[in-house]
């Protein structure tokens, strides 16, 4: 599956969210802005990423959060 499901909850659903995807060494792979979703659920296409571990930096007005995820093929 080349989709990443991201559930940020209703707290963040009232604003646009900035996302950076970094490889495990910290090199930036992509940056994008997710548009407002009333349910706080976002679907991201990760088909351009090679198999491996990545960091997902989430930036919003309240602050930042970093999550780790894996792409497997």
XYZ file of N, CA and C in Angstrom:
219
model
N 0.841 -1.180 0.000
C 0.000 0.000 0.000
C 0.888 1.245 0.000
N 0.655 2.144 -0.915
C 1.461 3.349 -1.055
C 0.804 4.568 -0.413
N -0.043 4.336 0.562
C -0.731 5.412 1.261
C -0.389 5.354 2.736
N -0.208 6.518 3.330
C 0.017 6.632 4.759
C -1.214 7.289 5.366
N -1.870 6.588 6.279
C -3.033 7.136 6.976
C -2.547 7.867 8.209
N -2.930 9.108 8.331
C -2.502 9.943 9.443
C -3.741 10.501 10.127
N -3.937 10.133 11.388
C -5.075 10.633 12.160
C -4.558 11.595 13.219
N -4.878 12.862 13.058
C -4.394 13.890 13.977
C -5.446 14.308 14.986
N -6.644 13.840 14.826
C -7.702 14.153 15.782
C -8.342 15.500 15.531
N -9.400 15.734 16.241
C -10.187 16.963 16.046
C -9.471 18.214 16.520
N -8.511 18.078 17.422
C -7.768 19.250 17.918
C -7.082 19.973 16.768
N -6.545 19.210 15.809
C -5.812 19.816 14.709
C -6.640 19.974 13.452
N -7.870 19.533 13.480
C -8.661 19.526 12.254
C -9.122 20.919 11.825
N -8.862 21.938 12.640
C -9.333 23.280 12.307
C -8.267 24.117 11.607
N -7.143 23.506 11.248
C -6.086 24.279 10.617
C -5.349 23.439 9.576
N -4.589 24.129 8.722
C -3.740 23.425 7.779
C -2.488 22.943 8.512
N -1.984 21.817 8.108
C -0.854 21.173 8.757
C 0.302 21.109 7.772
N 1.492 21.475 8.220
C 2.697 21.378 7.407
C 3.420 20.079 7.777
N 3.840 19.337 6.764
C 4.480 18.035 6.955
C 5.832 18.024 6.252
N 6.842 17.494 6.947
C 8.139 17.209 6.316
C 8.427 15.738 6.503
N 8.830 15.073 5.419
C 9.246 13.680 5.505
C 10.751 13.648 5.329
N 11.434 13.044 6.305
C 12.893 12.939 6.310
C 13.280 11.467 6.273
N 14.406 11.159 5.608
C 14.888 9.792 5.721
C 15.498 9.620 7.108
N 15.889 8.417 7.444
C 16.341 8.131 8.801
C 17.642 8.871 9.150
N 18.357 9.354 8.138
C 19.581 10.133 8.361
C 19.295 11.620 8.521
N 18.031 12.008 8.326
C 17.640 13.402 8.504
C 17.575 14.222 7.233
N 17.843 13.612 6.077
C 17.747 14.341 4.808
C 16.280 14.493 4.415
N 15.897 15.702 4.022
C 14.513 15.973 3.657
C 14.162 15.295 2.344
N 13.062 14.548 2.350
C 12.582 13.863 1.155
C 11.474 14.662 0.468
N 10.607 15.250 1.255
C 9.518 16.051 0.706
C 8.908 16.926 1.800
N 8.280 18.007 1.367
C 7.529 18.891 2.254
C 6.173 19.131 1.616
N 5.129 19.118 2.420
C 3.810 19.389 1.874
C 2.919 19.993 2.941
N 1.837 20.577 2.489
C 0.836 21.138 3.390
C -0.445 20.354 3.195
N -0.991 19.869 4.291
C -2.256 19.144 4.241
C -3.382 20.124 4.509
N -4.360 20.156 3.617
C -5.496 21.053 3.775
C -6.406 20.574 4.899
N -7.152 21.506 5.413
C -8.107 21.244 6.488
C -8.975 20.027 6.183
N -9.095 19.130 7.151
C -10.005 17.989 7.081
C -10.855 18.001 8.350
N -12.167 18.075 8.242
C -13.012 18.208 9.429
C -12.895 17.042 10.414
N -12.541 15.854 9.940
C -12.438 14.707 10.842
C -11.018 14.485 11.370
N -10.050 15.298 10.936
C -8.675 15.170 11.403
C -7.922 14.003 10.806
N -8.470 13.364 9.760
C -7.833 12.218 9.109
C -7.276 12.637 7.756
N -6.027 12.262 7.510
C -5.339 12.632 6.287
C -4.782 11.386 5.626
N -4.748 11.371 4.308
C -4.196 10.270 3.528
C -3.066 10.833 2.689
N -1.866 10.273 2.866
C -0.690 10.785 2.158
C -0.149 9.724 1.211
N 0.208 10.138 0.006
C 0.812 9.249 -0.986
C 2.310 9.149 -0.715
N 2.798 7.948 -0.442
C 4.227 7.733 -0.191
C 4.837 6.822 -1.253
N 4.195 6.734 -2.419
C 4.657 5.831 -3.480
C 6.029 6.220 -4.025
N 6.430 7.479 -3.879
C 7.733 7.919 -4.400
C 8.891 7.555 -3.468
N 8.584 7.070 -2.266
C 9.629 6.743 -1.301
C 10.080 5.296 -1.456
N 11.371 5.070 -1.303
C 11.906 3.713 -1.305
C 11.536 3.027 -0.002
N 11.624 1.709 0.005
C 11.380 0.956 1.236
C 12.389 1.404 2.294
N 11.928 1.547 3.526
C 12.814 1.950 4.611
C 12.065 2.709 5.684
N 12.806 3.219 6.655
C 12.232 3.988 7.756
C 12.357 5.479 7.469
N 11.338 6.229 7.879
C 11.290 7.669 7.657
C 10.772 8.365 8.907
N 11.078 9.651 8.998
C 10.558 10.506 10.058
C 9.521 11.444 9.451
N 8.437 11.633 10.164
C 7.356 12.504 9.730
C 7.271 13.642 10.727
N 7.658 14.849 10.302
C 7.572 16.030 11.167
C 6.257 16.737 10.885
N 5.470 16.914 11.920
C 4.173 17.577 11.808
C 4.294 18.940 12.468
N 3.978 19.989 11.718
C 4.055 21.360 12.230
C 2.671 21.993 12.158
N 2.231 22.529 13.283
C 0.951 23.231 13.363
C 1.130 24.412 14.302
N 0.092 25.196 14.457
C 0.208 26.396 15.299
C 0.505 26.048 16.759
N 0.116 24.860 17.214
C 0.347 24.473 18.615
C 1.783 24.039 18.865
N 2.523 23.686 17.810
C 3.894 23.200 17.950
C 4.213 22.122 16.935
N 5.172 21.271 17.267
C 5.630 20.237 16.345
C 5.610 18.876 17.014
N 5.557 17.860 16.174
C 5.617 16.486 16.642
C 6.328 15.670 15.567
N 7.158 14.711 15.976
C 7.866 13.850 15.034
C 7.463 12.408 15.273
N 7.105 11.727 14.192
C 6.724 10.317 14.237
C 7.629 9.520 13.297
N 7.803 8.257 13.576
C 8.574 7.379 12.694
C 7.609 6.435 11.988
N 7.857 6.185 10.695
C 7.041 5.218 9.969
C 7.913 4.443 9.008
N 7.389 3.325 8.539
C 8.117 2.447 7.642
C 7.357 2.259 6.346
N 8.087 2.300 5.224
C 7.551 1.967 3.920
C 8.106 0.595 3.579
N 7.231 -0.334 3.286
C 7.678 -1.668 2.878
C 7.046 -2.014 1.550
N 7.756 -2.751 0.772
C 7.258 -3.151 -0.552
C 7.240 -4.652 -0.654
